[in-house]
Amino acid sequence: MTEQDQKQLGSTLWGIADTLRGAMNADDFRDYMLSFLFLRYLSDNYETAAEKELGSDYPALDVSDRRAPLAVWYAHNPDDTTEFEKQMRRKTHYVIQPAFLWSSIAEMARTQDGELLHTLQKGFDYIENESFASTFGGLFSEINLNSEKLGKGYTAQNAKLCIIIKAIADGLEKFSTDKDTLGDAYEYLIGQFAAGSGKKAGEFYTPQQMSSILSGIVTLDSQEPATGKRKQLESVFDFACGSGSLLLNVRHRMGVRGIGKIVGQEKNITTYNLARMNMLLHGVKDSEFEIYHGDTLTNEWDSLREMNPAKMPKFDAVVANPPFSYRWDPIDAMGEDMRFKNYGLAPKSAADFAFLLHGFHYLKQDGVMAIILPHGVLFRGGSEERIRTKLLKDGHIDTVIGLPANLFFSTGIPVCILVLKKCKKPDDVLFINAAEHFEKGKRQNQLLPEHIDKIIDTYQFRREEARYSMRVSMERIEKEAYNLNISRYISTAHAEVDIDLKKTQAELQMLAQRIDTARNTHNDFLKELGLPPLQ
C-alpha cells in the first residue's frame, strides 16, 4: 500500500469516528475504535498464520458461506483443534478462536445479531486471559461495552456497536490492509483523537514532529554524533510513554532489528493499554518490548529499584515528554532516593527535574537522553537552580534547544529540549534557538521537515550560526549564574539598517512639495465650487 493510500485509510477511519461518536466525547470513542482496529489486526495476523500452518487443509473462501474459513475448519475438524492451537501458540504466541475473529464479529454487526455485545465481551475476555501470555492481561480492561455512553440498556448498546463495527469493517474493506498499514492508521487516529482532546492530549501523545527531533538525536552516536547513526541500540526507555509513539519513532529510525529492547512506563491505565496495542500493531513482538503500568515518580516498578549496580537496568537511549510542571508531593524519605540524593528534590510545584533525574539515573555511561520540558527549567531558582547547577558543573548538560510556542495539543507555551549525557566530550553547552523557525497553522504551529532537519544537523555537527546556534563555554555559563535562558546567549535581534540622512531629507522635501502642489490644485477646485479651501 502506498503512503497516499495509508493516509487515505487513516482519513477514512477518522471520518467514520467523527460521524459515529455522536454525543460520546472523543476520549471515550477513541478507546472503542482503536480496540476494534487492534482486534482486526490480531485476527488478520492470526488467520494468515493459520492458513500457512494448515496449508492445503485451509478451507477456500466461499462467498456463499459468510463464516470465516477458520470457523469452517474448526467445524469439520473438532478432534484436531486442541493440537492446532498448541502449534499456533508456539508460532504466533497467541490464539483467537473463530467466533472471536474480526471477520466473525463484523458479520454479526452486518446482520445486526443481538448477541454481538455478549460475543465481543467473551472475545475480549478470552484474548486477555487465555489467548496471550500473562504479559497481555487486562489489555481491554478499560473498554466498557455495557456503558450507557453506548446507549441505555443492552439492546441499545448492542445496536450502537453493530453500527460502529459495520462502519469500520466497510471502511477497511476498501483497502488492502497489512500490519504496517494498520499500524500507520492506528497512529494517525491517535493523532487525530489527540487533536480533539485539548489539554488531555498531553497525557498520551507526543506530536510526530517532536518525536522526530528526539529520535533523531538519540539514534546518533552519543560521543561522536558527527560520525552518524548508531548501528544498534541495545535498549531505549521512555518513562512517560503515553501511547508509545515516541518509542516507535526511535524504532522507525533504527529499523526493525536496530533495537534490542523497547521499554516504557505509563501511569494512566487506558493509555498503558493503548501503548501495548500500538507496539503490536507496528509489528513489535511481545518479546521485544516491555511496557509497565505504574507511577514513575514513586518508582513503582520493582525492576528499576534494584540496588545492585550490576543488575540495575541501564539504557542506551532515554526519551521523554513528561507532563509539564506536574504537581507532586515528595516525602522526606525521597531525599535519600538513589535517583535524587546527589541533586536534591524538585519542588512540589513542578516535578520537571524529578522526571529528568529519574530518566538520567537509568542512562548508560555512554548513552544519550533527550527530554521535552517547559522553559522554566532553564532559569527558575530555588531547588531547581541547585539541580541545574550541579548537572552543569558535572558536565551532563550537552545541548539546549528552544522550540516555538503552540506546537502541542495540550499547551500553547514554548518548550525546550534538553540533551544530557553522563560522559560528554565538549567542554561547552550548545544552544539552539529554533523558536522562530516554524510554519504558522490555524490551530497549531508546525515544524516542517526542513526545520527538524536543521535542528538535528546543528546538534550533530555542533554548528554555530548567527541568531540561531552557539557553543557557550562553562566559564560564560558560570558568569551567568548557571542560568540557561537561551536569550542570554543567542540574540535574535537584527542589526539596525543604516539610514542615509541626506537622502532621507531630500525625499521628505520632495514629498512636501508634492503635498503643497496637490493641496493648491484641490483648493482651486474648491474655489470654483464656492467652498472654503483646505488649510
Coordinates of C-alpha atoms in Angstrom, one line a residue:
M1 CA 0.0 0.0 0.0
T2 CA 1.3 3.4 -0.9
E3 CA 1.8 6.2 1.6
Q4 CA -1.1 8.1 0.0
D5 CA -3.3 5.0 0.5
Q6 CA -2.2 4.8 4.1
K7 CA -3.1 8.4 4.7
Q8 CA -6.4 7.8 2.9
L9 CA -7.2 4.8 5.1
G10 CA -6.5 6.9 8.3
S11 CA -8.6 9.7 7.0
T12 CA -11.4 7.3 6.1
L13 CA -11.4 5.8 9.6
W14 CA -11.3 9.2 11.2
G15 CA -14.3 10.3 9.1
I16 CA -16.1 7.3 10.4
A17 CA -15.1 8.1 14.0
D18 CA -16.1 11.7 13.7
T19 CA -19.5 10.8 12.2
L20 CA -20.4 8.0 14.6
R21 CA -19.3 9.1 18.0
G22 CA -22.3 11.4 18.4
A23 CA -22.8 12.5 22.0
M24 CA -19.8 10.5 23.2
N25 CA -16.7 12.5 23.8
A26 CA -13.6 11.8 21.7
D27 CA -11.6 10.1 24.5
D28 CA -14.3 7.5 25.1
F29 CA -14.9 6.8 21.5
R30 CA -11.2 6.6 20.9
D31 CA -10.9 3.6 23.2
Y32 CA -13.7 1.7 21.4
M33 CA -12.4 2.4 17.9
L34 CA -8.8 1.7 18.5
S35 CA -9.6 -1.5 20.3
F36 CA -11.7 -2.7 17.3
L37 CA -8.9 -1.8 14.9
F38 CA -6.5 -3.8 17.1
L39 CA -8.8 -6.8 17.0
R40 CA -8.8 -6.6 13.3
Y41 CA -5.0 -6.6 13.3
L42 CA -4.8 -9.6 15.6
S43 CA -7.4 -11.5 13.6
D44 CA -5.7 -10.8 10.2
N45 CA -2.3 -11.8 11.6
Y46 CA -3.7 -15.0 13.1
E47 CA -5.7 -16.1 10.1
T48 CA -2.6 -15.5 7.8
A49 CA -0.5 -17.7 10.2
A50 CA -3.3 -20.3 10.4
E51 CA -3.5 -20.5 6.6
K52 CA 0.2 -21.1 6.4
E53 CA 0.1 -23.7 9.1
L54 CA -2.8 -25.7 7.7
G55 CA -1.6 -25.4 4.1
S56 CA -3.9 -27.3 1.7
D57 CA -6.3 -28.1 4.5
Y58 CA -7.2 -24.5 5.0
P59 CA -10.7 -24.0 3.6
A60 CA -11.1 -22.0 0.4
L61 CA -13.1 -18.8 0.8
D62 CA -16.8 -19.5 -0.1
V63 CA -18.7 -16.3 -0.8
S64 CA -22.0 -18.1 -0.1
D65 CA -20.7 -19.1 3.4
R66 CA -20.3 -15.9 5.5
R67 CA -18.3 -17.8 8.1
A68 CA -14.6 -17.3 8.5
P69 CA -12.6 -20.1 6.7
L70 CA -11.1 -21.0 10.1
A71 CA -14.6 -21.4 11.5
V72 CA -15.3 -23.9 8.7
W73 CA -12.1 -25.8 9.5
Y74 CA -13.0 -25.9 13.3
A75 CA -16.4 -27.3 12.4
H76 CA -15.0 -30.1 10.2
N77 CA -12.0 -31.0 12.5
P78 CA -13.2 -30.9 16.1
D79 CA -10.7 -33.5 17.2
D80 CA -7.7 -31.6 15.8
T81 CA -8.4 -28.1 17.2
T82 CA -6.5 -28.6 20.5
E83 CA -3.3 -29.7 18.8
F84 CA -3.7 -26.9 16.2
E85 CA -4.0 -24.3 18.9
K86 CA -0.9 -25.6 20.7
Q87 CA 1.1 -25.3 17.5
M88 CA -0.3 -21.7 16.9
R89 CA 0.7 -20.7 20.4
R90 CA 4.3 -21.8 19.7
K91 CA 4.4 -19.9 16.4
T92 CA 2.3 -16.8 16.8
H93 CA 2.3 -16.7 20.6
Y94 CA -1.5 -16.4 20.7
V95 CA -4.8 -18.0 19.7
I96 CA -8.1 -16.5 18.7
Q97 CA -11.0 -18.9 18.4
P98 CA -13.1 -18.5 15.2
A99 CA -16.1 -16.9 17.0
F100 CA -14.0 -14.1 18.2
L101 CA -12.2 -13.2 14.9
W102 CA -12.8 -9.8 13.4
S103 CA -14.5 -11.4 10.4
S104 CA -17.0 -13.2 12.6
I105 CA -17.7 -10.1 14.7
A106 CA -18.1 -8.0 11.5
E107 CA -20.6 -10.5 10.1
M108 CA -22.6 -10.3 13.4
A109 CA -22.6 -6.5 13.1
R110 CA -23.7 -6.7 9.4
T111 CA -26.6 -8.9 10.3
Q112 CA -27.3 -6.9 13.5
D113 CA -27.0 -10.0 15.6
G114 CA -28.5 -9.5 19.0
E115 CA -25.6 -11.5 20.6
L116 CA -22.9 -9.2 19.3
L117 CA -22.2 -7.5 22.6
H118 CA -22.0 -10.7 24.5
T119 CA -19.8 -12.4 21.9
L120 CA -17.5 -9.4 21.8
Q121 CA -17.1 -9.3 25.6
K122 CA -16.4 -13.1 25.6
G123 CA -13.8 -12.5 22.9
F124 CA -12.0 -9.7 24.8
D125 CA -12.0 -11.8 28.0
Y126 CA -10.6 -14.8 26.0
I127 CA -7.8 -12.7 24.5
E128 CA -6.9 -11.2 27.8
N129 CA -7.0 -14.4 29.9
E130 CA -6.4 -17.4 27.5
S131 CA -5.0 -16.1 24.2
F132 CA -1.8 -14.3 25.2
A133 CA 0.9 -14.8 27.7
S134 CA 0.2 -13.2 31.1
T135 CA 2.1 -10.0 29.9
F136 CA -1.1 -9.1 27.9
G137 CA -3.5 -9.4 30.7
G138 CA -6.0 -6.6 31.0
L139 CA -5.5 -5.4 27.5
F140 CA -9.2 -4.5 27.1
S141 CA -9.8 -3.7 30.8
E142 CA -10.9 -0.1 30.1
I143 CA -13.3 -1.0 27.3
N144 CA -16.8 -0.9 28.9
L145 CA -19.2 -2.5 26.4
N146 CA -22.0 -2.0 28.9
S147 CA -21.5 1.7 29.2
E148 CA -24.6 4.0 28.9
K149 CA -22.4 6.1 26.6
L150 CA -23.3 3.5 24.0
G151 CA -26.9 3.5 24.9
K152 CA -29.3 2.8 27.7
G153 CA -29.8 -0.9 28.1
Y154 CA -28.4 -3.9 26.3
T155 CA -30.5 -3.6 23.2
A156 CA -29.4 0.0 22.5
Q157 CA -25.8 -0.8 23.3
N158 CA -25.8 -3.8 21.0
A159 CA -27.4 -1.8 18.2
K160 CA -24.8 1.0 18.6
L161 CA -21.9 -1.5 18.5
C162 CA -23.4 -3.0 15.3
I163 CA -23.4 0.4 13.7
I164 CA -19.8 1.2 14.7
I165 CA -18.3 -2.1 13.8
K166 CA -20.1 -2.4 10.5
A167 CA -18.9 1.1 9.5
I168 CA -15.3 0.3 10.4
A169 CA -15.5 -3.0 8.6
D170 CA -16.9 -1.3 5.5
G171 CA -14.2 1.3 5.6
L172 CA -11.4 -1.2 5.9
E173 CA -12.8 -3.4 3.0
K174 CA -11.9 -0.6 0.6
F175 CA -8.2 -1.0 1.3
S176 CA -5.7 -3.9 1.2
T177 CA -4.6 -3.8 4.8
D178 CA -1.4 -5.3 6.2
K179 CA 0.1 -4.9 9.6
D180 CA 2.2 -1.9 8.6
T181 CA -0.8 -0.2 7.1
L182 CA -3.0 -0.8 10.2
G183 CA -0.2 0.4 12.4
D184 CA 0.0 3.6 10.4
A185 CA -3.7 4.0 10.5
Y186 CA -3.7 3.4 14.3
E187 CA -1.0 6.1 14.7
Y188 CA -3.0 8.5 12.5
L189 CA -6.1 8.0 14.6
I190 CA -4.2 8.5 17.8
G191 CA -3.0 11.9 16.5
Q192 CA -6.5 12.9 15.3
F193 CA -8.1 12.0 18.7
A194 CA -5.3 13.9 20.4
A195 CA -6.1 17.0 18.4
G196 CA -9.6 16.8 19.6
S197 CA -8.7 16.2 23.2
G198 CA -7.3 19.6 24.1
K199 CA -5.2 19.5 27.3
K200 CA -5.9 15.8 27.9
A201 CA -3.8 15.0 24.7
G202 CA -0.6 15.7 26.6
E203 CA -1.3 12.6 28.7
F204 CA -0.9 10.2 25.8
Y205 CA 0.5 11.7 22.6
T206 CA 3.7 13.4 21.5
P207 CA 3.3 15.1 18.1
Q208 CA 5.3 13.4 15.4
Q209 CA 7.4 16.5 14.7
M210 CA 8.6 16.5 18.4
S211 CA 9.2 12.7 18.2
S212 CA 11.3 13.1 15.1
I213 CA 13.7 15.6 16.8
L214 CA 14.2 13.4 19.9
S215 CA 14.6 10.2 17.9
G216 CA 17.0 11.9 15.5
I217 CA 19.2 13.0 18.4
V218 CA 19.3 9.8 20.5
T219 CA 20.0 7.5 17.5
L220 CA 23.2 9.3 16.6
D221 CA 26.5 8.2 18.1
S222 CA 26.4 9.6 21.7
Q223 CA 30.0 10.5 21.9
E224 CA 30.7 11.4 18.3
P225 CA 27.4 12.5 16.7
A226 CA 29.2 13.7 13.6
T227 CA 30.0 10.1 12.7
G228 CA 26.4 9.4 12.1
K229 CA 23.7 7.0 13.4
R230 CA 24.5 4.1 15.7
K231 CA 24.2 0.7 14.2
Q232 CA 22.5 -0.8 17.2
L233 CA 20.7 0.3 20.4
E234 CA 20.5 -2.4 23.0
S235 CA 17.7 -0.6 24.7
V236 CA 15.6 2.6 24.6
F237 CA 13.5 3.8 27.6
D238 CA 10.6 6.2 27.8
F239 CA 9.4 6.6 31.4
A240 CA 6.2 8.5 30.5
C241 CA 5.5 6.7 27.3
G242 CA 1.8 7.6 26.7
S243 CA 0.6 5.7 23.6
G244 CA 4.2 4.7 22.7
S245 CA 4.5 6.9 19.6
L246 CA 7.9 8.3 20.7
L247 CA 9.4 4.9 21.3
L248 CA 8.1 3.7 17.9
N249 CA 9.6 6.8 16.2
V250 CA 13.0 5.7 17.6
R251 CA 12.4 2.2 16.3
H252 CA 11.5 3.6 12.9
R253 CA 14.8 5.4 12.7
M254 CA 16.8 2.4 13.8
G255 CA 15.0 -0.1 11.7
V256 CA 13.1 -3.3 12.7
R257 CA 16.3 -5.0 14.0
G258 CA 18.1 -1.9 15.3
I259 CA 16.8 -2.1 18.9
G260 CA 17.2 -5.0 21.2
K261 CA 14.5 -4.0 23.7
I262 CA 11.9 -1.2 23.9
V263 CA 10.9 -0.3 27.4
G264 CA 8.2 2.1 28.6
Q265 CA 6.3 3.1 31.6
E266 CA 2.8 4.7 31.8
K267 CA 0.7 5.7 34.8
N268 CA -2.7 6.0 33.1
I269 CA -4.2 2.5 32.7
T270 CA -6.1 3.3 29.5
T271 CA -3.1 4.9 27.8
Y272 CA -0.9 2.0 29.0
N273 CA -3.2 -0.4 27.1
L274 CA -3.1 1.8 24.0
A275 CA 0.7 1.7 24.1
R276 CA 0.8 -2.1 24.2
M277 CA -1.7 -2.3 21.3
N278 CA 0.3 0.2 19.4
M279 CA 3.5 -1.8 19.8
L280 CA 1.9 -5.0 18.5
L281 CA 0.1 -3.1 15.6
H282 CA 3.6 -1.9 14.4
G283 CA 4.9 -5.5 14.4
V284 CA 6.9 -5.3 17.6
K285 CA 6.9 -8.8 19.1
D286 CA 5.9 -9.3 22.7
S287 CA 9.5 -10.4 23.4
E288 CA 10.9 -7.1 22.0
F289 CA 9.1 -4.7 24.3
E290 CA 8.0 -4.2 27.9
I291 CA 5.5 -1.6 28.9
Y292 CA 4.9 -1.2 32.7
H293 CA 1.8 0.3 34.3
G294 CA 2.9 2.4 37.3
D295 CA 3.9 5.8 38.7
T296 CA 7.3 6.9 37.6
L297 CA 7.9 9.5 40.3
T298 CA 7.3 7.0 43.1
N299 CA 9.3 4.4 41.1
E300 CA 6.7 1.7 41.4
W301 CA 8.5 -0.6 39.0
D302 CA 10.3 -3.2 41.1
S303 CA 13.0 -3.9 38.4
L304 CA 14.0 -0.3 38.5
R305 CA 14.5 -0.3 42.3
E306 CA 17.3 -2.8 42.0
M307 CA 20.1 -1.7 44.4
N308 CA 22.8 -3.8 43.0
P309 CA 24.5 -1.6 40.3
A310 CA 25.5 -4.7 38.3
K311 CA 21.8 -5.7 38.0
M312 CA 20.2 -2.3 37.7
P313 CA 18.8 -1.7 34.2
K314 CA 20.6 0.9 32.2
F315 CA 19.6 2.2 28.7
D316 CA 21.5 3.4 25.7
A317 CA 18.8 6.0 24.9
V318 CA 16.2 7.7 27.1
V319 CA 13.5 9.8 25.6
A320 CA 10.6 11.5 27.3
N321 CA 7.8 14.0 27.1
P322 CA 6.6 14.1 30.7
P323 CA 3.6 16.2 31.9
F324 CA 4.8 19.8 32.2
S325 CA 5.2 21.4 35.7
Y326 CA 3.3 18.5 37.2
R327 CA 2.5 19.0 40.9
W328 CA 3.8 16.2 43.1
D329 CA 4.1 15.5 46.8
P330 CA 7.6 14.1 47.6
I331 CA 8.0 12.7 51.1
D332 CA 11.2 13.5 53.1
A333 CA 12.5 9.9 52.6
M334 CA 12.8 10.6 48.9
G335 CA 15.7 12.8 49.6
E336 CA 17.7 9.6 50.0
D337 CA 16.3 8.0 46.9
M338 CA 19.1 6.9 44.6
R339 CA 17.7 8.9 41.8
F340 CA 17.7 12.2 43.7
K341 CA 20.2 12.1 46.6
N342 CA 23.1 13.6 44.7
Y343 CA 21.0 16.5 43.3
G344 CA 18.1 17.2 45.7
L345 CA 14.3 17.1 45.2
A346 CA 12.4 19.1 42.7
P347 CA 9.8 21.5 44.3
K348 CA 6.2 20.3 44.9
S349 CA 5.0 22.9 42.3
A350 CA 6.9 21.3 39.4
A351 CA 8.2 17.8 39.0
D352 CA 10.1 18.6 35.8
F353 CA 13.5 17.9 37.3
A354 CA 12.2 14.9 39.2
F355 CA 11.3 13.3 35.8
L356 CA 14.6 14.4 34.3
L357 CA 16.6 12.9 37.2
H358 CA 14.6 9.7 37.0
G359 CA 15.5 9.1 33.4
F360 CA 19.0 10.3 33.8
H361 CA 19.6 7.8 36.6
Y362 CA 18.9 4.9 34.3
L363 CA 21.0 6.2 31.4
K364 CA 24.2 4.2 30.5
Q365 CA 27.6 5.9 30.8
D366 CA 27.8 6.2 27.1
G367 CA 24.1 6.8 26.5
V368 CA 22.2 9.9 25.5
M369 CA 18.9 11.3 26.9
A370 CA 16.6 13.8 25.2
I371 CA 13.6 15.2 27.2
I372 CA 11.0 17.9 26.4
L373 CA 10.4 20.3 29.3
P374 CA 8.9 23.8 29.9
H375 CA 11.3 26.7 29.6
G376 CA 11.1 27.3 33.3
V377 CA 13.7 24.6 34.0
L378 CA 16.3 26.8 32.3
F379 CA 16.1 29.7 34.7
R380 CA 13.9 29.0 37.8
G381 CA 15.6 29.5 41.1
G382 CA 15.5 27.6 44.4
S383 CA 15.9 23.8 44.4
E384 CA 15.7 23.8 40.6
E385 CA 18.6 26.1 40.3
R386 CA 20.7 23.9 42.6
I387 CA 19.8 20.8 40.5
R388 CA 20.6 22.6 37.2
T389 CA 23.9 24.0 38.6
K390 CA 25.1 20.6 39.7
L391 CA 24.1 19.0 36.3
L392 CA 26.1 21.7 34.6
K393 CA 29.1 21.5 36.9
D394 CA 29.2 17.8 36.4
G395 CA 29.3 18.2 32.7
H396 CA 26.0 16.4 32.0
I397 CA 24.0 19.0 30.0
D398 CA 25.1 18.8 26.4
T399 CA 22.5 20.8 24.4
V400 CA 19.6 23.2 25.0
I401 CA 17.1 23.6 22.2
G402 CA 14.4 26.2 22.3
L403 CA 11.3 25.5 20.3
P404 CA 8.3 27.6 19.1
A405 CA 5.2 28.2 21.0
N406 CA 1.9 26.4 20.3
L407 CA 3.3 23.1 19.0
F408 CA 1.4 20.8 21.4
F409 CA -2.3 19.9 21.6
S410 CA -2.1 20.2 25.4
T411 CA -0.5 23.7 25.8
G412 CA 0.5 26.8 23.9
I413 CA 3.6 27.5 25.9
P414 CA 7.0 27.3 24.2
V415 CA 9.1 24.4 25.3
C416 CA 12.7 23.2 25.2
I417 CA 14.6 20.0 24.7
L418 CA 17.5 19.2 27.0
V419 CA 20.1 16.7 25.8
L420 CA 22.0 15.0 28.6
K421 CA 25.0 12.7 28.7
K422 CA 26.9 11.1 31.6
C423 CA 30.1 11.3 29.6
K424 CA 30.3 14.1 27.1
K425 CA 33.4 15.3 25.3
P426 CA 32.8 19.0 24.5
D427 CA 33.5 21.3 27.5
D428 CA 30.7 23.6 26.5
V429 CA 26.9 23.7 26.0
L430 CA 25.4 24.0 22.6
F431 CA 22.4 26.4 22.5
I432 CA 19.9 26.2 19.5
N433 CA 17.3 28.8 19.2
A434 CA 14.7 27.3 16.9
A435 CA 11.8 29.3 18.3
E436 CA 11.4 31.5 15.2
H437 CA 11.6 28.7 12.6
F438 CA 8.2 27.2 12.0
E439 CA 5.1 27.4 9.9
K440 CA 2.1 29.1 11.4
G441 CA -1.1 27.0 11.4
K442 CA -4.7 27.7 12.1
R443 CA -4.8 25.7 15.4
Q444 CA -1.2 24.9 16.0
N445 CA 2.2 25.9 14.7
Q446 CA 4.1 23.3 12.7
L447 CA 7.7 22.3 12.3
L448 CA 8.4 21.4 8.7
P449 CA 10.9 18.7 7.7
E450 CA 13.5 21.3 6.9
H451 CA 13.1 22.8 10.4
I452 CA 13.5 19.4 12.0
D453 CA 16.5 18.5 9.8
K454 CA 18.2 21.8 10.7
I455 CA 17.9 21.2 14.4
I456 CA 19.3 17.7 14.2
D457 CA 22.1 18.7 11.8
T458 CA 23.1 21.6 14.1
Y459 CA 23.2 19.2 17.1
Q460 CA 25.1 16.5 15.1
F461 CA 27.8 18.8 13.8
R462 CA 27.7 21.3 16.7
R463 CA 27.3 24.1 14.2
E464 CA 27.3 27.8 15.1
E465 CA 25.1 30.2 13.2
A466 CA 24.3 33.9 14.0
R467 CA 21.0 34.3 15.8
Y468 CA 20.4 30.5 15.7
S469 CA 23.1 28.5 17.5
M470 CA 26.1 29.0 19.7
R471 CA 28.6 26.9 21.7
V472 CA 28.9 28.5 25.1
S473 CA 31.8 27.8 27.4
M474 CA 31.3 26.8 31.0
E475 CA 33.1 29.9 32.1
R476 CA 30.5 32.1 30.4
I477 CA 27.6 30.0 31.9
E478 CA 29.2 30.3 35.4
K479 CA 29.2 34.1 34.9
E480 CA 25.5 33.9 34.1
A481 CA 25.0 32.1 37.5
Y482 CA 24.2 28.9 35.6
N483 CA 21.1 30.4 34.1
L484 CA 20.4 28.7 30.8
N485 CA 17.8 31.1 29.4
I486 CA 18.6 31.0 25.7
S487 CA 18.2 34.7 25.1
R488 CA 21.2 35.3 27.4
Y489 CA 23.5 33.6 24.9
I490 CA 21.8 34.0 21.5
S491 CA 20.4 37.3 20.4
T492 CA 17.7 37.2 17.8
A493 CA 17.8 41.0 17.2
H494 CA 18.6 42.0 13.7
A495 CA 21.2 44.8 13.1
E496 CA 19.6 48.2 12.5
V497 CA 19.7 49.4 9.0
D498 CA 22.0 52.4 8.4
I499 CA 20.0 55.5 7.4
D500 CA 21.4 58.0 4.9
L501 CA 20.2 61.3 6.4
K502 CA 20.9 63.4 3.4
K503 CA 19.0 61.1 1.1
T504 CA 16.1 60.8 3.6
Q505 CA 16.0 64.7 3.9
A506 CA 15.8 65.1 0.1
E507 CA 13.0 62.5 -0.1
L508 CA 11.0 64.3 2.6
Q509 CA 11.4 67.7 0.9
M510 CA 10.2 66.2 -2.4
L511 CA 7.1 64.7 -0.7
A512 CA 6.4 68.1 1.0
Q513 CA 6.5 69.8 -2.4
R514 CA 4.1 67.2 -3.9
I515 CA 1.7 67.7 -1.0
D516 CA 1.8 71.5 -1.5
T517 CA 1.1 71.1 -5.2
A518 CA -1.8 68.7 -4.7
R519 CA -3.3 71.0 -2.0
N520 CA -3.2 74.0 -4.2
T521 CA -4.8 72.1 -7.1
H522 CA -7.5 70.8 -4.8
N523 CA -8.2 74.3 -3.4
D524 CA -8.6 75.7 -7.0
F525 CA -11.4 73.2 -7.5
L526 CA -13.0 74.1 -4.2
K527 CA -12.8 77.8 -5.1
E528 CA -14.7 77.2 -8.3
L529 CA -17.4 75.4 -6.3
G530 CA -17.6 78.2 -3.8
L531 CA -16.3 76.0 -1.0
P532 CA -13.8 77.1 1.6
P533 CA -10.2 76.0 0.9
L534 CA -8.1 73.4 2.8
Q535 CA -5.6 74.9 5.2

